[in-house]
Amino acid sequence: MTTPFTSSVIYLDYCATTPTDIRVLEAMLPYFARDFGNAASQHHFGRIAGEAVELARSQVSGLLKCLPSDVVWTSGATESNNLAIKGVARSVEIPRPHLITQATEHKAVLDPFSSLHNEGFEVTVLDVDSRGRIEPENVRRAIRPNTVLVSVMTANNETGTIFPIKEIARVCEESGVVFHTDASQAVGKIPFDVGNGNIDLASLSGHKLYAPKGIGALIVRKSKKLRRLNPLIDGGGHERGMRSGTLNVPAIVGFGKACEIVAKELFLERPRVEALRNNFEALLMVRLSDVRINGDTSHRLPNVSNLAFLGIDAEGLMIALDRVAASTGSACTASLLEPSHVLRAMNLPEEQQFASARFSFGRQTTVGEVEEAVDEIVRTVNTLRNLSSTSVAQSSP
Ligand SMILES: *Cc1c(COP(=O)(O)O)cnc(C)c1O
């Protein structure tokens, strides 16, 4: 793999963001200056930009197994989630519509739900089990006559837990309820498409799959259930009126290229990254005691390892690890000194929540980096554990 930039710090935070793939970057470059046209213009320059956007649309739809016209460009998964959730809720014409989601969703889903709750919508947030999963039956039981939307992520960004979304989508289909999934962590890590399922809406993020930040898509599949989606942004009527604003052509071109790469290479990349992750966990388990894996190890993304190092504070571990970049919680909430809402929702013992950190692997991670990271983590965890046991000894009478 082409690694144009190197660093002395080992990057194990691919769930927070990925570097732009050099092939993606190269595909984008002509569209900044030479082919700079506005994709909506009718002349020569507009046509070149417009054709590039339509090629990208077909690259995304090829991976997702939908129609090119189902792809709505957005600024990222945060916007896609807001558009899907608020767009459905605000377009239905029944009194007090009811919406369902689950507790470990990204804030970009939970916060739109709480906004809608404040606007007067009925909201159910389903509890997860200790592995962070819900069962399709939980959804079925929560559906009411006035339920209009269910939103359940494809895979969790902190633990990698994969949800049974095919089955949940089927439950929704049987009840005539629109189903949305935040697939931003799943696309590019595991096979994901909307082809034969009953998924009406899916959110994607460019920077989670080696395209730049600030570009994403919402897949909107037309059906009898989903006739209209109220836009968040009104204006020139771009994207079939669902998302006005001049298209970000270079970023869209990059997003398309990134999806094309995933379509071609996932079958190789997935087992490679999974082997790295499994080796990482196996090495740590051999060399350290009291390490727990958070999440559902039988339904888990191949690239995520959320580990509890019992007896230490993971926030301190992250600071002490000079040469490994990983994170506690999600990047968006990691600045808050409280355990992640995901681990809390899983009802893990409080000590385990505070001792947990996420390591995530990706396209540029090497076997050597994993071994170096393990060495550094083992050394640091042992140091921190020794420190805390001496301080406990000193403070006891
Ligand atoms: C990163 C992420 C988002 C936010 O995506 P942006 O493109 O950064 O807005 C939403 N949901 C999940 C699950 C994510 O991992």
CSV table of C-alpha atoms and ligand atoms in Angstrom, one decimal:
chain,number,residue,atom,x,y,z
A,1,MET,CA,0.0,0.0,0.0
A,2,THR,CA,1.3,3.5,-0.9
A,3,THR,CA,2.1,5.3,2.3
A,4,PRO,CA,3.0,8.8,1.2
A,5,PHE,CA,3.5,10.2,4.7
A,6,THR,CA,5.2,8.5,7.7
A,7,SER,CA,5.1,9.4,11.3
A,8,SER,CA,6.9,8.1,14.4
A,9,VAL,CA,3.5,7.8,16.1
A,10,ILE,CA,1.5,4.6,15.2
A,11,TYR,CA,-2.0,5.5,14.1
A,12,LEU,CA,-4.6,3.2,15.6
A,13,ASP,CA,-7.6,5.4,15.4
A,14,TYR,CA,-9.1,4.6,12.0
A,15,CYS,CA,-12.6,4.7,13.5
A,16,ALA,CA,-12.1,8.4,14.2
A,17,THR,CA,-10.9,9.2,10.7
A,18,THR,CA,-8.9,7.7,7.9
A,19,PRO,CA,-6.1,9.3,5.8
A,20,THR,CA,-7.2,10.1,2.2
A,21,ASP,CA,-6.0,7.2,0.0
A,22,ILE,CA,-3.4,8.6,-2.4
A,23,ARG,CA,-5.5,7.1,-5.3
A,24,VAL,CA,-8.5,9.1,-4.1
A,25,LEU,CA,-6.4,12.3,-3.8
A,26,GLU,CA,-5.1,11.8,-7.3
A,27,ALA,CA,-8.6,11.4,-8.7
A,28,MET,CA,-9.7,14.6,-7.0
A,29,LEU,CA,-6.9,16.9,-8.0
A,30,PRO,CA,-8.0,17.9,-11.6
A,31,TYR,CA,-11.4,19.1,-10.2
A,32,PHE,CA,-9.9,21.9,-8.1
A,33,ALA,CA,-8.4,24.1,-10.8
A,34,ARG,CA,-8.5,22.6,-14.3
A,35,ASP,CA,-12.0,21.1,-14.3
A,36,PHE,CA,-13.4,23.5,-11.8
A,37,GLY,CA,-16.9,23.9,-13.3
A,38,ASN,CA,-20.2,24.0,-11.4
A,39,ALA,CA,-21.9,20.7,-12.0
A,40,ALA,CA,-25.2,22.5,-12.5
A,41,SER,CA,-23.9,24.7,-15.4
A,42,GLN,CA,-25.0,23.8,-18.9
A,43,HIS,CA,-21.7,24.8,-20.7
A,44,HIS,CA,-18.5,22.8,-21.4
A,45,PHE,CA,-17.1,23.3,-17.9
A,46,GLY,CA,-20.3,22.4,-16.2
A,47,ARG,CA,-20.6,19.3,-18.3
A,48,ILE,CA,-17.2,18.0,-17.3
A,49,ALA,CA,-17.9,18.5,-13.6
A,50,GLY,CA,-21.4,17.1,-14.0
A,51,GLU,CA,-20.1,13.9,-15.7
A,52,ALA,CA,-17.5,13.5,-12.9
A,53,VAL,CA,-20.3,13.7,-10.3
A,54,GLU,CA,-22.5,11.2,-12.1
A,55,LEU,CA,-19.5,8.8,-12.4
A,56,ALA,CA,-19.1,9.1,-8.6
A,57,ARG,CA,-22.8,8.5,-8.1
A,58,SER,CA,-22.5,5.3,-10.0
A,59,GLN,CA,-19.4,4.2,-8.1
A,60,VAL,CA,-21.3,4.7,-4.8
A,61,SER,CA,-24.5,3.0,-6.1
A,62,GLY,CA,-22.4,0.2,-7.5
A,63,LEU,CA,-21.0,-0.5,-4.0
A,64,LEU,CA,-24.3,0.0,-2.3
A,65,LYS,CA,-26.4,-1.8,-4.9
A,66,CYS,CA,-28.9,0.9,-5.3
A,67,LEU,CA,-29.8,3.3,-8.2
A,68,PRO,CA,-27.4,6.2,-8.9
A,69,SER,CA,-30.4,8.5,-8.4
A,70,ASP,CA,-30.8,7.1,-4.8
A,71,VAL,CA,-27.5,8.8,-3.8
A,72,VAL,CA,-27.9,12.3,-2.2
A,73,TRP,CA,-24.6,14.1,-1.5
A,74,THR,CA,-24.2,15.6,1.9
A,75,SER,CA,-21.4,17.0,4.0
A,76,GLY,CA,-21.0,13.8,6.0
A,77,ALA,CA,-22.8,11.3,8.1
A,78,THR,CA,-23.8,13.9,10.7
A,79,GLU,CA,-25.8,15.7,8.0
A,80,SER,CA,-27.0,12.5,6.5
A,81,ASN,CA,-28.4,11.3,9.8
A,82,ASN,CA,-30.1,14.6,10.5
A,83,LEU,CA,-31.6,14.7,7.0
A,84,ALA,CA,-32.9,11.1,7.3
A,85,ILE,CA,-34.3,11.4,10.8
A,86,LYS,CA,-35.7,15.0,10.7
A,87,GLY,CA,-36.6,14.6,7.1
A,88,VAL,CA,-38.9,11.6,7.7
A,89,ALA,CA,-40.3,12.9,11.0
A,90,ARG,CA,-41.2,16.3,9.6
A,91,SER,CA,-42.7,15.0,6.4
A,92,VAL,CA,-45.4,12.7,7.9
A,93,GLU,CA,-48.9,14.1,8.5
A,94,ILE,CA,-50.2,12.2,11.5
A,95,PRO,CA,-50.6,13.6,15.0
A,96,ARG,CA,-47.6,12.9,17.4
A,97,PRO,CA,-45.5,10.5,15.2
A,98,HIS,CA,-43.4,8.0,17.1
A,99,LEU,CA,-39.7,7.3,16.4
A,100,ILE,CA,-37.4,4.5,17.6
A,101,THR,CA,-33.7,4.3,18.0
A,102,GLN,CA,-31.2,2.6,20.4
A,103,ALA,CA,-28.9,3.7,23.1
A,104,THR,CA,-25.4,3.3,21.6
A,105,GLU,CA,-26.1,5.3,18.4
A,106,HIS,CA,-23.6,8.1,17.5
A,107,LYS,CA,-24.5,11.5,18.9
A,108,ALA,CA,-25.4,12.5,15.3
A,109,VAL,CA,-28.4,10.2,15.7
A,110,LEU,CA,-29.2,10.6,19.4
A,111,ASP,CA,-29.2,14.4,19.3
A,112,PRO,CA,-31.6,14.7,16.3
A,113,PHE,CA,-33.9,12.3,18.2
A,114,SER,CA,-33.8,14.5,21.3
A,115,SER,CA,-34.4,17.6,19.2
A,116,LEU,CA,-37.5,16.0,17.8
A,117,HIS,CA,-38.6,14.9,21.2
A,118,ASN,CA,-38.4,18.5,22.3
A,119,GLU,CA,-40.5,19.4,19.2
A,120,GLY,CA,-43.2,17.1,20.5
A,121,PHE,CA,-42.5,13.8,18.7
A,122,GLU,CA,-42.7,10.6,20.7
A,123,VAL,CA,-39.4,8.9,21.0
A,124,THR,CA,-38.3,5.4,22.2
A,125,VAL,CA,-34.6,4.7,22.8
A,126,LEU,CA,-34.1,0.9,23.1
A,127,ASP,CA,-31.7,-0.5,25.7
A,128,VAL,CA,-28.8,-2.7,24.6
A,129,ASP,CA,-27.5,-5.9,26.2
A,130,SER,CA,-24.0,-6.1,27.8
A,131,ARG,CA,-22.5,-6.7,24.3
A,132,GLY,CA,-24.1,-3.6,22.9
A,133,ARG,CA,-26.7,-5.4,20.8
A,134,ILE,CA,-30.5,-5.3,20.4
A,135,GLU,CA,-32.6,-8.1,19.0
A,136,PRO,CA,-35.2,-7.6,16.1
A,137,GLU,CA,-37.9,-8.6,18.6
A,138,ASN,CA,-37.0,-5.6,20.8
A,139,VAL,CA,-37.8,-3.4,17.8
A,140,ARG,CA,-41.0,-5.3,16.9
A,141,ARG,CA,-42.3,-4.9,20.5
A,142,ALA,CA,-41.6,-1.1,20.4
A,143,ILE,CA,-43.4,-0.4,17.2
A,144,ARG,CA,-46.8,1.3,17.7
A,145,PRO,CA,-49.5,2.3,15.3
A,146,ASN,CA,-48.0,5.8,15.1
A,147,THR,CA,-44.4,4.7,14.5
A,148,VAL,CA,-42.9,6.3,11.4
A,149,LEU,CA,-39.2,5.7,11.7
A,150,VAL,CA,-36.7,3.2,13.1
A,151,SER,CA,-33.0,4.1,13.1
A,152,VAL,CA,-30.4,1.5,14.1
A,153,MET,CA,-26.7,1.7,13.2
A,154,THR,CA,-25.1,-1.0,11.1
A,155,ALA,CA,-22.1,-1.2,13.4
A,156,ASN,CA,-21.0,0.7,16.5
A,157,ASN,CA,-18.1,3.2,16.2
A,158,GLU,CA,-16.7,2.5,19.7
A,159,THR,CA,-17.0,-1.3,20.1
A,160,GLY,CA,-17.5,-2.5,16.5
A,161,THR,CA,-20.6,-4.4,17.6
A,162,ILE,CA,-22.6,-5.3,14.4
A,163,PHE,CA,-26.4,-5.0,14.6
A,164,PRO,CA,-28.9,-7.5,13.0
A,165,ILE,CA,-30.1,-4.8,10.6
A,166,LYS,CA,-31.3,-7.1,7.9
A,167,GLU,CA,-33.7,-8.7,10.4
A,168,ILE,CA,-34.6,-5.3,11.9
A,169,ALA,CA,-35.3,-3.9,8.5
A,170,ARG,CA,-37.6,-6.8,7.8
A,171,VAL,CA,-39.6,-6.1,10.9
A,172,CYS,CA,-39.9,-2.5,9.8
A,173,GLU,CA,-41.0,-3.6,6.3
A,174,GLU,CA,-43.7,-5.8,7.8
A,175,SER,CA,-45.0,-2.9,9.9
A,176,GLY,CA,-44.8,-0.3,7.1
A,177,VAL,CA,-42.2,1.7,9.1
A,178,VAL,CA,-39.3,3.5,7.4
A,179,PHE,CA,-35.9,2.1,8.3
A,180,HIS,CA,-32.7,4.1,8.5
A,181,THR,CA,-29.2,2.9,9.3
A,182,ASP,CA,-26.1,4.8,10.1
A,183,ALA,CA,-23.7,2.7,8.1
A,184,SER,CA,-20.7,5.0,8.3
A,185,GLN,CA,-18.5,2.6,10.3
A,186,ALA,CA,-19.6,-0.5,8.4
A,187,VAL,CA,-19.1,0.6,4.8
A,188,GLY,CA,-15.6,-0.4,3.7
A,189,LYS,CA,-15.1,-2.8,6.7
A,190,ILE,CA,-17.7,-5.4,6.1
A,191,PRO,CA,-19.9,-6.1,3.0
A,192,PHE,CA,-22.8,-3.7,3.2
A,193,ASP,CA,-25.5,-2.9,0.6
A,194,VAL,CA,-29.1,-1.9,0.4
A,195,GLY,CA,-29.8,-4.1,-2.6
A,196,ASN,CA,-32.1,-6.9,-1.5
A,197,GLY,CA,-32.8,-5.7,2.0
A,198,ASN,CA,-35.5,-3.4,3.3
A,199,ILE,CA,-33.3,-0.5,4.1
A,200,ASP,CA,-34.9,2.7,3.1
A,201,LEU,CA,-32.2,5.2,4.2
A,202,ALA,CA,-28.5,4.7,4.8
A,203,SER,CA,-25.9,7.3,6.0
A,204,LEU,CA,-22.3,7.2,4.7
A,205,SER,CA,-19.2,9.3,5.6
A,206,GLY,CA,-16.3,9.9,3.3
A,207,HIS,CA,-13.6,10.3,5.9
A,208,LYS,CA,-14.3,6.9,7.4
A,209,LEU,CA,-13.5,5.2,4.1
A,210,TYR,CA,-10.3,6.9,2.9
A,211,ALA,CA,-12.0,9.9,1.2
A,212,PRO,CA,-11.8,13.4,2.6
A,213,LYS,CA,-13.7,15.0,5.5
A,214,GLY,CA,-16.7,17.0,4.7
A,215,ILE,CA,-18.3,14.7,2.2
A,216,GLY,CA,-20.9,12.0,2.7
A,217,ALA,CA,-24.1,10.6,1.3
A,218,LEU,CA,-27.5,9.6,2.2
A,219,ILE,CA,-28.9,6.7,0.3
A,220,VAL,CA,-32.7,7.4,-0.2
A,221,ARG,CA,-34.6,4.5,-1.7
A,222,LYS,CA,-38.0,5.5,-3.0
A,223,SER,CA,-40.9,3.3,-1.9
A,224,LYS,CA,-44.5,3.5,-0.9
A,225,LYS,CA,-43.3,4.0,2.7
A,226,LEU,CA,-40.9,6.8,1.8
A,227,ARG,CA,-42.4,9.3,-0.6
A,228,ARG,CA,-40.9,12.5,0.7
A,229,LEU,CA,-38.1,13.7,2.8
A,230,ASN,CA,-38.2,17.3,4.1
A,231,PRO,CA,-34.9,19.0,3.3
A,232,LEU,CA,-32.8,20.6,6.0
A,233,ILE,CA,-31.4,23.1,3.6
A,234,ASP,CA,-33.5,25.0,1.1
A,235,GLY,CA,-32.1,26.7,-1.9
A,236,GLY,CA,-31.4,25.9,-5.5
A,237,GLY,CA,-33.1,22.6,-5.4
A,238,HIS,CA,-30.0,20.4,-6.0
A,239,GLU,CA,-30.1,16.7,-5.2
A,240,ARG,CA,-33.8,16.5,-6.2
A,241,GLY,CA,-34.7,19.2,-3.7
A,242,MET,CA,-33.4,17.2,-0.7
A,243,ARG,CA,-30.1,19.1,-0.3
A,244,SER,CA,-29.5,22.5,-1.9
A,245,GLY,CA,-26.1,23.9,-2.4
A,246,THR,CA,-23.4,23.8,-5.1
A,247,LEU,CA,-21.9,20.3,-5.2
A,248,ASN,CA,-18.4,19.9,-3.8
A,249,VAL,CA,-17.1,18.2,-7.0
A,250,PRO,CA,-13.6,17.3,-5.9
A,251,ALA,CA,-14.8,15.7,-2.7
A,252,ILE,CA,-17.6,13.9,-4.5
A,253,VAL,CA,-15.1,12.5,-7.1
A,254,GLY,CA,-12.9,11.3,-4.2
A,255,PHE,CA,-15.9,9.7,-2.4
A,256,GLY,CA,-16.8,7.8,-5.6
A,257,LYS,CA,-13.2,6.7,-6.1
A,258,ALA,CA,-13.0,5.5,-2.4
A,259,CYS,CA,-16.2,3.4,-2.9
A,260,GLU,CA,-14.8,1.9,-6.1
A,261,ILE,CA,-11.6,0.9,-4.2
A,262,VAL,CA,-13.8,-0.7,-1.5
A,263,ALA,CA,-15.8,-2.6,-4.1
A,264,LYS,CA,-12.6,-4.0,-5.6
A,265,GLU,CA,-10.4,-4.6,-2.5
A,266,LEU,CA,-12.6,-5.2,0.5
A,267,PHE,CA,-12.3,-9.0,0.1
A,268,LEU,CA,-8.6,-8.7,0.5
A,269,GLU,CA,-8.5,-5.9,3.0
A,270,ARG,CA,-11.0,-7.3,5.4
A,271,PRO,CA,-9.1,-10.5,6.3
A,272,ARG,CA,-5.8,-8.6,6.5
A,273,VAL,CA,-7.1,-6.0,8.9
A,274,GLU,CA,-9.0,-8.7,11.0
A,275,ALA,CA,-5.8,-10.7,11.3
A,276,LEU,CA,-3.9,-7.6,12.6
A,277,ARG,CA,-6.7,-6.9,15.1
A,278,ASN,CA,-6.8,-10.5,16.3
A,279,ASN,CA,-3.1,-10.6,16.6
A,280,PHE,CA,-3.1,-7.4,18.6
A,281,GLU,CA,-5.6,-8.8,21.1
A,282,ALA,CA,-3.9,-12.2,21.3
A,283,LEU,CA,-0.5,-10.6,22.0
A,284,LEU,CA,-1.9,-8.3,24.7
A,285,MET,CA,-3.9,-11.1,26.4
A,286,VAL,CA,-0.7,-13.3,26.6
A,287,ARG,CA,1.3,-10.5,28.1
A,288,LEU,CA,-1.2,-8.7,30.3
A,289,SER,CA,-3.6,-10.0,32.9
A,290,ASP,CA,-7.1,-8.5,33.4
A,291,VAL,CA,-7.8,-7.3,29.9
A,292,ARG,CA,-11.4,-7.5,28.8
A,293,ILE,CA,-12.8,-7.1,25.3
A,294,ASN,CA,-15.8,-4.8,25.1
A,295,GLY,CA,-18.5,-5.5,22.5
A,296,ASP,CA,-19.9,-8.5,20.8
A,297,THR,CA,-16.9,-10.7,19.8
A,298,SER,CA,-19.2,-12.9,17.6
A,299,HIS,CA,-20.7,-9.9,15.7
A,300,ARG,CA,-17.9,-7.4,15.5
A,301,LEU,CA,-16.2,-5.2,12.9
A,302,PRO,CA,-12.9,-6.6,11.8
A,303,ASN,CA,-10.9,-3.5,12.5
A,304,VAL,CA,-11.9,-2.4,16.1
A,305,SER,CA,-10.6,-3.5,19.4
A,306,ASN,CA,-12.2,-1.9,22.5
A,307,LEU,CA,-10.3,-3.1,25.5
A,308,ALA,CA,-10.6,-2.6,29.2
A,309,PHE,CA,-7.3,-2.6,31.1
A,310,LEU,CA,-8.7,-3.2,34.6
A,311,GLY,CA,-7.0,-1.2,37.4
A,312,ILE,CA,-6.0,1.7,35.3
A,313,ASP,CA,-7.6,4.9,34.0
A,314,ALA,CA,-7.8,4.7,30.2
A,315,GLU,CA,-7.6,8.5,29.9
A,316,GLY,CA,-4.2,8.4,31.7
A,317,LEU,CA,-3.1,5.5,29.4
A,318,MET,CA,-3.9,7.5,26.3
A,319,ILE,CA,-1.7,10.4,27.6
A,320,ALA,CA,1.1,8.1,28.7
A,321,LEU,CA,1.2,6.3,25.3
A,322,ASP,CA,3.5,8.7,23.4
A,323,ARG,CA,3.9,6.6,20.3
A,324,VAL,CA,0.4,5.2,19.9
A,325,ALA,CA,-2.6,7.3,18.8
A,326,ALA,CA,-5.8,5.7,20.0
A,327,SER,CA,-8.8,7.0,21.9
A,328,THR,CA,-11.2,6.5,24.7
A,329,GLY,CA,-14.8,7.0,23.8
A,330,SER,CA,-15.6,8.5,20.4
A,331,ALA,CA,-13.5,11.4,19.0
A,332,CYS,CA,-16.5,13.7,19.4
A,333,THR,CA,-17.1,13.2,23.1
A,334,ALA,CA,-13.6,12.2,24.1
A,335,SER,CA,-12.9,15.7,25.5
A,336,LEU,CA,-15.5,15.1,28.2
A,337,LEU,CA,-14.0,13.4,31.2
A,338,GLU,CA,-16.8,10.9,31.5
A,339,PRO,CA,-17.0,7.3,30.3
A,340,SER,CA,-18.6,6.8,26.9
A,341,HIS,CA,-22.4,6.7,26.6
A,342,VAL,CA,-21.9,3.5,24.7
A,343,LEU,CA,-20.1,1.5,27.5
A,344,ARG,CA,-22.5,3.0,30.0
A,345,ALA,CA,-25.5,1.8,27.9
A,346,MET,CA,-24.0,-1.7,28.0
A,347,ASN,CA,-24.1,-1.5,31.8
A,348,LEU,CA,-20.5,-2.5,32.2
A,349,PRO,CA,-19.1,-2.2,35.7
A,350,GLU,CA,-18.0,1.5,36.2
A,351,GLU,CA,-14.3,0.5,36.7
A,352,GLN,CA,-14.4,-1.3,33.4
A,353,GLN,CA,-15.9,1.7,31.6
A,354,PHE,CA,-13.1,4.0,32.9
A,355,ALA,CA,-10.4,1.5,32.0
A,356,SER,CA,-11.5,1.2,28.4
A,357,ALA,CA,-9.8,2.4,25.2
A,358,ARG,CA,-10.5,1.9,21.5
A,359,PHE,CA,-7.8,0.8,19.1
A,360,SER,CA,-8.8,0.7,15.4
A,361,PHE,CA,-6.8,-0.6,12.5
A,362,GLY,CA,-6.8,0.2,8.8
A,363,ARG,CA,-5.4,0.2,5.3
A,364,GLN,CA,-2.0,1.4,6.3
A,365,THR,CA,-1.5,-0.5,9.5
A,366,THR,CA,1.4,-3.0,9.3
A,367,VAL,CA,2.3,-6.1,11.3
A,368,GLY,CA,5.4,-4.3,12.6
A,369,GLU,CA,3.3,-1.4,13.9
A,370,VAL,CA,0.9,-3.7,15.7
A,371,GLU,CA,3.9,-5.4,17.4
A,372,GLU,CA,5.5,-2.1,18.4
A,373,ALA,CA,2.1,-0.8,19.7
A,374,VAL,CA,1.7,-3.9,21.8
A,375,ASP,CA,5.2,-3.5,23.3
A,376,GLU,CA,4.4,0.1,24.2
A,377,ILE,CA,1.0,-0.7,25.6
A,378,VAL,CA,2.3,-3.6,27.7
A,379,ARG,CA,5.1,-1.4,29.1
A,380,THR,CA,2.8,1.5,29.8
A,381,VAL,CA,0.0,-0.5,31.4
A,382,ASN,CA,2.5,-2.3,33.7
A,383,THR,CA,4.0,1.0,34.7
A,384,LEU,CA,0.6,2.6,35.5
A,385,ARG,CA,-0.6,-0.5,37.4
A,386,ASN,CA,2.6,-0.5,39.5
A,387,LEU,CA,2.2,3.2,40.2
A,388,SER,CA,-1.4,2.8,41.3
A,389,SER,CA,-0.6,-0.3,43.5
A,390,THR,CA,2.3,1.6,45.2
A,391,SER,CA,0.1,4.6,45.8
A,392,VAL,CA,-2.6,2.4,47.3
A,393,ALA,CA,0.0,0.8,49.5
A,394,GLN,CA,1.4,4.1,50.6
A,395,SER,CA,-2.0,5.6,51.4
A,396,SER,CA,-3.2,2.6,53.5
A,397,PRO,CA,-2.4,2.8,57.2
B,1,LIG,C1,-18.0,9.4,12.2
B,1,LIG,C2,-19.4,9.0,12.4
B,1,LIG,C3,-20.4,9.9,12.2
B,1,LIG,C4,-20.2,11.3,11.8
B,1,LIG,O1,-19.7,11.4,10.5
B,1,LIG,P1,-19.2,12.8,9.9
B,1,LIG,O2,-19.0,12.4,8.4
B,1,LIG,O3,-17.9,13.1,10.6
B,1,LIG,O4,-20.2,13.8,10.1
B,1,LIG,C5,-21.7,9.4,12.4
B,1,LIG,N1,-21.9,8.2,12.8
B,1,LIG,C6,-21.0,7.3,13.0
B,1,LIG,C7,-21.3,5.9,13.4
B,1,LIG,C8,-19.6,7.7,12.9
B,1,LIG,O5,-18.7,6.8,13.1
